[in-house]
PDB file of C-alpha atoms in Angstrom:
ATOM      1  CA  MET A   1      20.612  18.156   5.901  1.00 51.00           C
ATOM      2  CA  CYS A   2      20.665  15.993   2.892  1.00 61.00           C
ATOM      3  CA  SER A   3      21.534  18.494   0.928  1.00 48.00           C
ATOM      4  CA  SER A   4      20.532  22.114  -0.970  1.00 38.00           C
ATOM      5  CA  MET A   5      17.570  20.351  -2.687  1.00 42.00           C
ATOM      6  CA  ALA A   6      15.526  19.083   1.080  1.00 46.00           C
ATOM      7  CA  SER A   7      13.633  22.643   0.901  1.00 44.00           C
ATOM      8  CA  CYS A   8      12.204  21.936  -2.095  1.00 36.00           C
ATOM      9  CA  SER A   9      11.869  18.498  -1.158  1.00 43.00           C
ATOM     10  CA  ARG A  10       9.850  19.157   1.693  1.00 45.00           C
ATOM     11  CA  ALA A  11       7.411  21.170  -0.178  1.00 40.00           C
ATOM     12  CA  ALA A  12       6.570  19.006  -2.894  1.00 38.00           C
ATOM     13  CA  ALA A  13       6.643  16.335   0.256  1.00 43.00           C
ATOM     14  CA  ARG A  14       3.541  18.665   1.282  1.00 43.00           C
ATOM     15  CA  VAL A  15       2.094  18.582  -1.539  1.00 37.00           C
ATOM     16  CA  THR A  16       1.983  14.703  -1.880  1.00 43.00           C
ATOM     17  CA  CYS A  17       1.269  13.850   0.968  1.00 51.00           C
ATOM     18  CA  SER A  18      -2.295  14.546   2.718  1.00 44.00           C
ATOM     19  CA  ALA A  19      17.697  -7.149   9.679  1.00 30.00           C
ATOM     20  CA  THR A  20      17.655  -6.670  13.213  1.00 30.00           C
ATOM     21  CA  ARG A  21      15.892  -8.371  15.851  1.00 33.00           C
ATOM     22  CA  GLU A  22      12.269  -7.013  16.314  1.00 40.00           C
ATOM     23  CA  CYS A  23       9.573  -7.718  19.060  1.00 38.00           C
ATOM     24  CA  LYS A  24       5.692  -8.130  17.597  1.00 47.00           C
ATOM     25  CA  PRO A  25       5.062  -4.458  17.620  1.00 51.00           C
ATOM     26  CA  HIS A  26       1.292  -2.716  18.239  1.00 50.00           C
ATOM     27  CA  ILE A  27       0.694   0.235  16.130  1.00 50.00           C
ATOM     28  CA  SER A  28      -2.852   1.442  17.552  1.00 47.00           C
ATOM     29  CA  GLY A  29      -2.004   2.664  20.797  1.00 45.00           C
ATOM     30  CA  ARG A  30      -4.147   5.084  22.093  1.00 41.00           C
ATOM     31  CA  ARG A  31      -5.279   7.285  19.272  1.00 46.00           C
ATOM     32  CA  GLU A  32      -8.287   6.234  17.178  1.00 52.00           C
ATOM     33  CA  VAL A  33      -8.561   2.686  15.493  1.00 54.00           C
ATOM     34  CA  ARG A  34     -11.254   3.323  13.003  1.00 61.00           C
ATOM     35  CA  LYS A  35     -13.567   0.114  11.681  1.00 67.00           C
ATOM     36  CA  MET A  36     -13.612   0.017   7.967  1.00 74.00           C
ATOM     37  CA  LYS A  37     -17.047  -1.310   6.724  1.00 80.00           C
ATOM     38  CA  GLN A  38     -16.629  -2.009   3.021  1.00 93.00           C
ATOM     39  CA  PHE A  39     -14.278  -1.270  -0.124  1.00 97.00           C
ATOM     40  CA  THR A  40     -16.329  -1.633  -3.239  1.00 98.00           C
ATOM     41  CA  VAL A  41     -14.852  -0.792  -6.616  1.00 99.00           C
ATOM     42  CA  THR A  42     -17.409  -1.317  -9.176  1.00 99.00           C
ATOM     43  CA  ALA A  43     -17.230  -2.191 -12.897  1.00 99.00           C
ATOM     44  CA  LEU A  44     -13.672   0.813 -12.672  1.00 99.00           C
ATOM     45  CA  GLU A  45     -12.284   1.423 -16.623  1.00 99.00           C
ATOM     46  CA  SER A  46      -8.968   3.516 -17.594  1.00 98.00           C
ATOM     47  CA  GLY A  47      -6.405   4.072 -19.126  1.00 98.00           C
ATOM     48  CA  TYR A  48      -3.373   6.662 -20.518  1.00 96.00           C
ATOM     49  CA  GLY A  49      -4.525   8.854 -23.514  1.00 93.00           C
ATOM     50  CA  GLY A  50      -6.075   5.915 -26.218  1.00 92.00           C
ATOM     51  CA  GLN A  51      -4.957   3.081 -24.072  1.00 95.00           C
ATOM     52  CA  HIS A  52      -8.031   0.844 -22.312  1.00 97.00           C
ATOM     53  CA  ILE A  53      -6.288  -0.597 -19.521  1.00 98.00           C
ATOM     54  CA  VAL A  54      -8.147  -0.861 -16.862  1.00 99.00           C
ATOM     55  CA  LYS A  55     -11.878  -2.893 -18.321  1.00 98.00           C
ATOM     56  CA  GLY A  56     -14.944  -3.039 -15.551  1.00 98.00           C
ATOM     57  CA  VAL A  57     -12.667  -4.026 -12.788  1.00 99.00           C
ATOM     58  CA  THR A  58     -15.402  -4.927 -10.014  1.00 99.00           C
ATOM     59  CA  LEU A  59     -13.849  -5.711  -6.453  1.00 98.00           C
ATOM     60  CA  ARG A  60     -14.748  -5.962  -2.661  1.00 98.00           C
ATOM     61  CA  VAL A  61     -12.068  -5.246   0.663  1.00 98.00           C
ATOM     62  CA  GLU A  62     -14.269  -7.175   3.684  1.00 96.00           C
ATOM     63  CA  GLN A  63     -13.404  -5.175   7.442  1.00 94.00           C
ATOM     64  CA  GLY A  64      -9.893  -6.652   8.883  1.00 94.00           C
ATOM     65  CA  GLU A  65      -9.293  -8.158   5.126  1.00 97.00           C
ATOM     66  CA  ILE A  66      -6.184  -8.317   3.562  1.00 98.00           C
ATOM     67  CA  VAL A  67      -7.129  -8.545  -0.338  1.00 98.00           C
ATOM     68  CA  ALA A  68      -4.345  -9.170  -2.668  1.00 98.00           C
ATOM     69  CA  VAL A  69      -4.322  -8.019  -6.960  1.00 98.00           C
ATOM     70  CA  ILE A  70      -2.000 -10.579  -8.958  1.00 96.00           C
ATOM     71  CA  GLY A  71      -1.222 -11.473 -12.329  1.00 93.00           C
ATOM     72  CA  PRO A  72       1.066 -10.685 -14.662  1.00 91.00           C
ATOM     73  CA  ASN A  73       3.510  -7.641 -15.949  1.00 91.00           C
ATOM     74  CA  GLY A  74       0.980  -5.272 -17.986  1.00 93.00           C
ATOM     75  CA  ALA A  75      -1.979  -6.563 -16.576  1.00 96.00           C
ATOM     76  CA  GLY A  76      -3.163  -2.861 -15.176  1.00 97.00           C
ATOM     77  CA  LYS A  77      -3.070  -4.082 -11.322  1.00 97.00           C
ATOM     78  CA  SER A  78      -1.325  -0.641 -10.697  1.00 97.00           C
ATOM     79  CA  THR A  79      -3.052   1.533 -13.419  1.00 98.00           C
ATOM     80  CA  LEU A  80      -6.281   0.108 -10.892  1.00 98.00           C
ATOM     81  CA  LEU A  81      -4.384   1.099  -7.617  1.00 98.00           C
ATOM     82  CA  ASN A  82      -3.922   4.491  -9.604  1.00 97.00           C
ATOM     83  CA  THR A  83      -7.621   4.802 -10.622  1.00 98.00           C
ATOM     84  CA  ILE A  84      -8.832   4.127  -7.439  1.00 98.00           C
ATOM     85  CA  ALA A  85      -6.854   6.787  -5.225  1.00 97.00           C
ATOM     86  CA  GLY A  86      -7.514   9.191  -7.999  1.00 96.00           C
ATOM     87  CA  LEU A  87      -4.244   9.893  -9.380  1.00 96.00           C
ATOM     88  CA  LEU A  88      -5.832   9.053 -13.198  1.00 97.00           C
ATOM     89  CA  PRO A  89      -9.484   9.636 -13.170  1.00 97.00           C
ATOM     90  CA  PRO A  90     -11.923   6.466 -13.780  1.00 98.00           C
ATOM     91  CA  ARG A  91     -13.797   6.430 -17.737  1.00 98.00           C
ATOM     92  CA  SER A  92     -16.833   4.749 -15.840  1.00 98.00           C
ATOM     93  CA  GLY A  93     -16.969   2.665 -12.705  1.00 99.00           C
ATOM     94  CA  SER A  94     -17.365   3.024  -9.138  1.00 98.00           C
ATOM     95  CA  VAL A  95     -14.838   2.721  -5.756  1.00 98.00           C
ATOM     96  CA  ARG A  96     -16.801   3.128  -2.698  1.00 98.00           C
ATOM     97  CA  LEU A  97     -15.916   3.401   1.209  1.00 96.00           C
ATOM     98  CA  ASN A  98     -17.873   2.882   3.967  1.00 94.00           C
ATOM     99  CA  GLY A  99     -20.882   3.762   1.520  1.00 92.00           C
ATOM    100  CA  ARG A 100     -19.239   7.066   0.329  1.00 95.00           C
ATOM    101  CA  ASP A 101     -18.728   7.355  -3.559  1.00 97.00           C
ATOM    102  CA  ILE A 102     -15.325   8.369  -4.128  1.00 97.00           C
ATOM    103  CA  THR A 103     -14.890   8.130  -7.583  1.00 98.00           C
ATOM    104  CA  GLY A 104     -12.076  10.346  -9.324  1.00 96.00           C
ATOM    105  CA  ILE A 105     -11.477  11.549  -5.333  1.00 95.00           C
ATOM    106  CA  ASP A 106      -9.031  14.527  -5.002  1.00 94.00           C
ATOM    107  CA  PRO A 107      -5.413  12.711  -5.121  1.00 91.00           C
ATOM    108  CA  GLU A 108      -4.733  15.343  -1.780  1.00 88.00           C
ATOM    109  CA  LYS A 109      -8.094  14.176  -0.066  1.00 92.00           C
ATOM    110  CA  THR A 110      -7.805  10.710  -0.150  1.00 92.00           C
ATOM    111  CA  LEU A 111      -6.221  10.066   3.278  1.00 90.00           C
ATOM    112  CA  ALA A 112      -9.498  13.082   5.264  1.00 90.00           C
ATOM    113  CA  ALA A 113     -11.810  10.284   2.791  1.00 93.00           C
ATOM    114  CA  GLY A 114     -10.133   7.213   4.960  1.00 93.00           C
ATOM    115  CA  LEU A 115      -7.507   6.235   2.206  1.00 95.00           C
ATOM    116  CA  ALA A 116      -4.109   5.216   2.337  1.00 95.00           C
ATOM    117  CA  TYR A 117      -1.592   4.276  -0.723  1.00 95.00           C
ATOM    118  CA  VAL A 118       1.845   3.303  -0.952  1.00 96.00           C
ATOM    119  CA  PRO A 119       2.988   3.497  -4.399  1.00 94.00           C
ATOM    120  CA  GLN A 120       5.154   1.878  -5.768  1.00 90.00           C
ATOM    121  CA  VAL A 121       7.398   4.922  -7.556  1.00 83.00           C
ATOM    122  CA  GLY A 122       7.722   8.138  -5.926  1.00 80.00           C
ATOM    123  CA  ASN A 123       7.211   6.662  -2.422  1.00 84.00           C
ATOM    124  CA  ILE A 124       9.954   8.412  -0.255  1.00 89.00           C
ATOM    125  CA  PHE A 125      11.755  11.819  -1.431  1.00 89.00           C
ATOM    126  CA  PRO A 126      15.552  11.375  -1.244  1.00 93.00           C
ATOM    127  CA  THR A 127      16.504  14.503  -0.300  1.00 95.00           C
ATOM    128  CA  LEU A 128      14.971  14.661   2.940  1.00 96.00           C
ATOM    129  CA  THR A 129      16.189  12.445   6.054  1.00 97.00           C
ATOM    130  CA  VAL A 130      13.929   9.711   7.517  1.00 97.00           C
ATOM    131  CA  TYR A 131      12.530  12.673  10.457  1.00 96.00           C
ATOM    132  CA  GLU A 132      11.880  15.021   7.914  1.00 95.00           C
ATOM    133  CA  THR A 133       9.707  12.163   5.832  1.00 94.00           C
ATOM    134  CA  LEU A 134       7.564  11.256   8.782  1.00 94.00           C
ATOM    135  CA  GLN A 135       7.373  14.376   9.846  1.00 92.00           C
ATOM    136  CA  VAL A 136       6.662  16.532   6.863  1.00 88.00           C
ATOM    137  CA  CYS A 137       3.905  14.034   6.013  1.00 82.00           C
ATOM    138  CA  TYR A 138       2.176  14.437   9.222  1.00 84.00           C
ATOM    139  CA  VAL A 139      -1.174  16.539   9.110  1.00 76.00           C
ATOM    140  CA  ARG A 140      -2.739  14.982  12.392  1.00 73.00           C
ATOM    141  CA  ARG A 141      -2.182  16.087  15.906  1.00 71.00           C
ATOM    142  CA  ASP A 142       0.797  14.329  18.666  1.00 84.00           C
ATOM    143  CA  PHE A 143       3.664  13.665  16.102  1.00 90.00           C
ATOM    144  CA  ARG A 144       5.671  12.328  19.331  1.00 90.00           C
ATOM    145  CA  THR A 145       3.112   9.670  19.978  1.00 91.00           C
ATOM    146  CA  ALA A 146       2.601   8.823  16.061  1.00 92.00           C
ATOM    147  CA  LEU A 147       6.513   8.265  15.660  1.00 94.00           C
ATOM    148  CA  ALA A 148       7.007   6.070  18.116  1.00 93.00           C
ATOM    149  CA  GLU A 149       3.898   3.424  17.413  1.00 91.00           C
ATOM    150  CA  VAL A 150       5.673   3.459  13.495  1.00 93.00           C
ATOM    151  CA  LEU A 151       8.854   3.516  15.042  1.00 95.00           C
ATOM    152  CA  GLN A 152       7.545   0.419  17.018  1.00 93.00           C
ATOM    153  CA  LEU A 153       6.942  -1.455  13.820  1.00 92.00           C
ATOM    154  CA  PHE A 154       9.843  -0.400  12.226  1.00 95.00           C
ATOM    155  CA  PRO A 155      12.193  -0.283  14.637  1.00 95.00           C
ATOM    156  CA  ARG A 156      15.395   0.242  12.012  1.00 95.00           C
ATOM    157  CA  LEU A 157      13.994   3.009  11.752  1.00 96.00           C
ATOM    158  CA  GLY A 158      14.524   4.659  14.347  1.00 95.00           C
ATOM    159  CA  ALA A 159      19.068   4.219  14.111  1.00 95.00           C
ATOM    160  CA  ARG A 160      18.351   5.977  11.152  1.00 96.00           C
ATOM    161  CA  MET A 161      16.420   8.932  11.754  1.00 96.00           C
ATOM    162  CA  ARG A 162      19.573  11.831  10.667  1.00 97.00           C
ATOM    163  CA  THR A 163      20.144   9.995   7.304  1.00 97.00           C
ATOM    164  CA  CYS A 164      18.555  10.527   3.537  1.00 97.00           C
ATOM    165  CA  ALA A 165      16.278   8.647   2.487  1.00 95.00           C
ATOM    166  CA  GLY A 166      17.891   7.634  -0.420  1.00 94.00           C
ATOM    167  CA  LEU A 167      21.526   6.508   1.031  1.00 96.00           C
ATOM    168  CA  LEU A 168      18.559   4.037   2.506  1.00 95.00           C
ATOM    169  CA  SER A 169      18.712   0.681   2.032  1.00 94.00           C
ATOM    170  CA  GLY A 170      15.922  -0.659  -0.028  1.00 92.00           C
ATOM    171  CA  GLY A 171      13.871  -2.682   2.813  1.00 93.00           C
ATOM    172  CA  GLU A 172      14.377   0.517   4.422  1.00 94.00           C
ATOM    173  CA  ARG A 173      13.737   2.977   1.626  1.00 94.00           C
ATOM    174  CA  GLN A 174      10.027   0.709   2.056  1.00 94.00           C
ATOM    175  CA  MET A 175       9.587   0.390   5.310  1.00 95.00           C
ATOM    176  CA  LEU A 176       9.588   4.314   5.528  1.00 96.00           C
ATOM    177  CA  ALA A 177       7.442   4.384   3.389  1.00 95.00           C
ATOM    178  CA  ILE A 178       4.990   1.645   4.125  1.00 95.00           C
ATOM    179  CA  ALA A 179       5.241   4.152   7.949  1.00 95.00           C
ATOM    180  CA  ARG A 180       5.487   7.966   6.375  1.00 93.00           C
ATOM    181  CA  ALA A 181       1.508   5.838   5.415  1.00 92.00           C
ATOM    182  CA  LEU A 182       0.633   4.345   8.428  1.00 92.00           C
ATOM    183  CA  ILE A 183       1.955   7.409  10.691  1.00 92.00           C
ATOM    184  CA  ASN A 184      -1.421   9.721   9.685  1.00 87.00           C
ATOM    185  CA  LYS A 185      -3.877   6.781  10.873  1.00 82.00           C
ATOM    186  CA  PRO A 186      -6.364   6.006  11.945  1.00 81.00           C
ATOM    187  CA  PHE A 187      -7.889   5.233   8.166  1.00 88.00           C
ATOM    188  CA  ASP A 188      -9.839   2.249   7.200  1.00 93.00           C
ATOM    189  CA  LEU A 189      -7.875   1.256   3.750  1.00 96.00           C
ATOM    190  CA  LEU A 190      -4.428   1.156   3.299  1.00 97.00           C
ATOM    191  CA  MET A 191      -3.244  -0.001  -0.278  1.00 98.00           C
ATOM    192  CA  MET A 192       0.120  -0.701  -1.361  1.00 98.00           C
ATOM    193  CA  ASP A 193       1.575  -1.428  -4.775  1.00 97.00           C
ATOM    194  CA  GLU A 194       4.351  -4.179  -5.077  1.00 95.00           C
ATOM    195  CA  PRO A 195       5.897  -3.655  -1.563  1.00 95.00           C
ATOM    196  CA  SER A 196       8.240  -5.789  -1.944  1.00 93.00           C
ATOM    197  CA  ALA A 197       9.264  -4.926  -5.744  1.00 90.00           C
ATOM    198  CA  ALA A 198      13.145  -5.627  -5.882  1.00 87.00           C
ATOM    199  CA  LEU A 199      13.544  -6.230  -2.134  1.00 92.00           C
ATOM    200  CA  SER A 200      16.677  -9.165  -0.312  1.00 92.00           C
ATOM    201  CA  VAL A 201      14.037 -12.116   0.409  1.00 93.00           C
ATOM    202  CA  ASP A 202      14.936 -11.381   4.367  1.00 93.00           C
ATOM    203  CA  ASN A 203      13.702  -7.874   3.643  1.00 93.00           C
ATOM    204  CA  VAL A 204      10.552  -9.674   1.572  1.00 94.00           C
ATOM    205  CA  ARG A 205       9.944 -12.045   5.063  1.00 94.00           C
ATOM    206  CA  ALA A 206      10.226  -8.493   7.479  1.00 93.00           C
ATOM    207  CA  ILE A 207       7.680  -6.594   5.044  1.00 95.00           C
ATOM    208  CA  PHE A 208       4.811  -8.881   4.348  1.00 96.00           C
ATOM    209  CA  ASP A 209       5.329 -10.121   8.570  1.00 95.00           C
ATOM    210  CA  ARG A 210       4.413  -6.218   9.407  1.00 94.00           C
ATOM    211  CA  ILE A 211       1.956  -6.306   6.096  1.00 96.00           C
ATOM    212  CA  SER A 212      -0.115  -9.240   8.338  1.00 94.00           C
ATOM    213  CA  TRP A 213       0.691  -7.215  11.632  1.00 92.00           C
ATOM    214  CA  ILE A 214      -1.207  -3.658   9.949  1.00 92.00           C
ATOM    215  CA  ARG A 215      -4.710  -6.418   9.288  1.00 93.00           C
ATOM    216  CA  GLU A 216      -4.037  -7.759  13.135  1.00 91.00           C
ATOM    217  CA  ASN A 217      -4.073  -3.310  14.221  1.00 87.00           C
ATOM    218  CA  GLY A 218      -7.374  -2.659  12.698  1.00 89.00           C
ATOM    219  CA  ILE A 219      -6.516  -1.710   9.301  1.00 93.00           C
ATOM    220  CA  SER A 220      -7.645  -3.506   6.651  1.00 96.00           C
ATOM    221  CA  VAL A 221      -5.439  -3.849   3.248  1.00 98.00           C
ATOM    222  CA  LEU A 222      -5.809  -4.206  -1.049  1.00 98.00           C
ATOM    223  CA  LEU A 223      -2.457  -5.480  -2.077  1.00 97.00           C
ATOM    224  CA  VAL A 224      -1.008  -5.367  -5.787  1.00 98.00           C
ATOM    225  CA  GLU A 225       1.847  -8.027  -5.429  1.00 95.00           C
ATOM    226  CA  GLN A 226       3.808  -9.242  -7.937  1.00 90.00           C
ATOM    227  CA  ASN A 227       5.214 -11.626  -5.507  1.00 91.00           C
ATOM    228  CA  ALA A 228       2.438 -14.523  -5.856  1.00 92.00           C
ATOM    229  CA  ASN A 229       3.213 -17.208  -3.758  1.00 92.00           C
ATOM    230  CA  LYS A 230       3.801 -14.517  -0.620  1.00 94.00           C
ATOM    231  CA  ALA A 231       0.989 -12.429  -1.364  1.00 95.00           C
ATOM    232  CA  LEU A 232      -1.237 -15.280  -1.649  1.00 96.00           C
ATOM    233  CA  GLU A 233      -0.336 -16.894   2.178  1.00 95.00           C
ATOM    234  CA  ILE A 234      -1.414 -14.146   3.883  1.00 97.00           C
ATOM    235  CA  CYS A 235      -4.442 -13.108   2.218  1.00 97.00           C
ATOM    236  CA  ASP A 236      -7.638 -13.747   2.355  1.00 98.00           C
ATOM    237  CA  ARG A 237      -8.964 -13.815  -0.513  1.00 98.00           C
ATOM    238  CA  ALA A 238      -7.011 -13.374  -3.790  1.00 98.00           C
ATOM    239  CA  TYR A 239      -8.288 -11.836  -7.336  1.00 98.00           C
ATOM    240  CA  VAL A 240      -6.364 -12.620 -10.529  1.00 96.00           C
ATOM    241  CA  MET A 241      -6.643  -9.530 -13.212  1.00 96.00           C
ATOM    242  CA  GLU A 242      -5.546 -10.742 -16.428  1.00 95.00           C
ATOM    243  CA  SER A 243      -5.331  -7.496 -19.938  1.00 96.00           C
ATOM    244  CA  GLY A 244      -7.258  -5.470 -17.953  1.00 98.00           C
ATOM    245  CA  GLN A 245      -9.474  -7.704 -16.061  1.00 98.00           C
ATOM    246  CA  ILE A 246     -10.401  -9.869 -12.757  1.00 98.00           C
ATOM    247  CA  SER A 247     -10.449 -13.579 -14.450  1.00 95.00           C
ATOM    248  CA  ILE A 248     -10.373 -15.593 -11.079  1.00 94.00           C
ATOM    249  CA  GLU A 249     -11.636 -14.405  -7.653  1.00 97.00           C
ATOM    250  CA  ASP A 250     -11.115 -17.095  -4.501  1.00 96.00           C
ATOM    251  CA  ALA A 251      -9.589 -17.499  -1.256  1.00 97.00           C
ATOM    252  CA  GLY A 252      -5.608 -16.936  -1.139  1.00 96.00           C
ATOM    253  CA  SER A 253      -4.979 -19.965   0.271  1.00 94.00           C
ATOM    254  CA  SER A 254      -7.373 -22.117  -2.808  1.00 95.00           C
ATOM    255  CA  LEU A 255      -5.293 -20.144  -5.091  1.00 94.00           C
ATOM    256  CA  LEU A 256      -2.059 -21.360  -3.501  1.00 91.00           C
ATOM    257  CA  GLY A 257      -3.467 -24.524  -4.580  1.00 89.00           C
ATOM    258  CA  SER A 258      -4.792 -24.294  -7.738  1.00 88.00           C
ATOM    259  CA  ASP A 259      -2.386 -26.161 -10.798  1.00 84.00           C
ATOM    260  CA  VAL A 260      -3.502 -23.230 -12.626  1.00 81.00           C
ATOM    261  CA  VAL A 261      -2.389 -21.091 -10.328  1.00 84.00           C
ATOM    262  CA  ARG A 262       0.439 -22.704  -9.254  1.00 81.00           C
ATOM    263  CA  GLN A 263       1.489 -23.282 -13.421  1.00 82.00           C
ATOM    264  CA  ARG A 264       1.239 -18.950 -14.588  1.00 80.00           C
ATOM    265  CA  TYR A 265       2.386 -17.646 -11.640  1.00 75.00           C
ATOM    266  CA  LEU A 266       4.315 -19.267  -9.316  1.00 71.00           C
ATOM    267  CA  GLY A 267       6.587 -20.284 -11.373  1.00 66.00           C
ATOM    268  CA  VAL A 268       5.576 -24.727 -10.534  1.00 61.00           C
ATOM    269  CA  ARG A 269       5.012 -27.857 -12.813  1.00 57.00           C
ATOM    270  CA  VAL A 270       1.761 -28.822 -13.193  1.00 52.00           C
TER     271      VAL A 270
END
């Protein structure tokens, strides 16, 4: 046990949860693989107090897609994901997953609705070991099978099972945060907020490789990412968000070739 606070962390986790050479993993195993039909956000608005941050955002994610939301700091990207996940109540608009209205959903019911979320902060429990973090977040049956599958995807975690999450490297902490969500599959959509934040170049590459493999194994992904270049390289479509609104929507490859996007968000002089 990492500290005397571990038991408290486990209790909190139950509420919150409802680079080496590695071979290409397969994460579906024998467990059910669900196929998302469509995820839509329509005219969504939200904010904090008197601040109006998300202003009429409309977007969609189709089955088998990686969709990225890029834009400058302060554009409202994280607030958008928090609103979708039920952590912030919407002021208007709707969120629908496979035709079901999940607008303003209770955060503890998101997984049952088919939505998993990896936030940028508060995504691990520092005083729990890697094993405890994964075990306490698991809400389905057959934990051993589920654990084996996520360790195929992130084998580095296998050697760190008895290590406190707070003692992991930045890359390992992000791997654990993603594994914590994936261990409860099947679900329809994985949302991720800034998964490459503060990571080394090697770890950024590893995380984005895993995101691509997650999609290949039947899970659609909605990704908010400050590293616009990497996000556009792997996504099918992307939205540019500025001042709380969507200003551009296009294929990731098209935005990579856009002079406006390259100059504003990729740091390329054109």
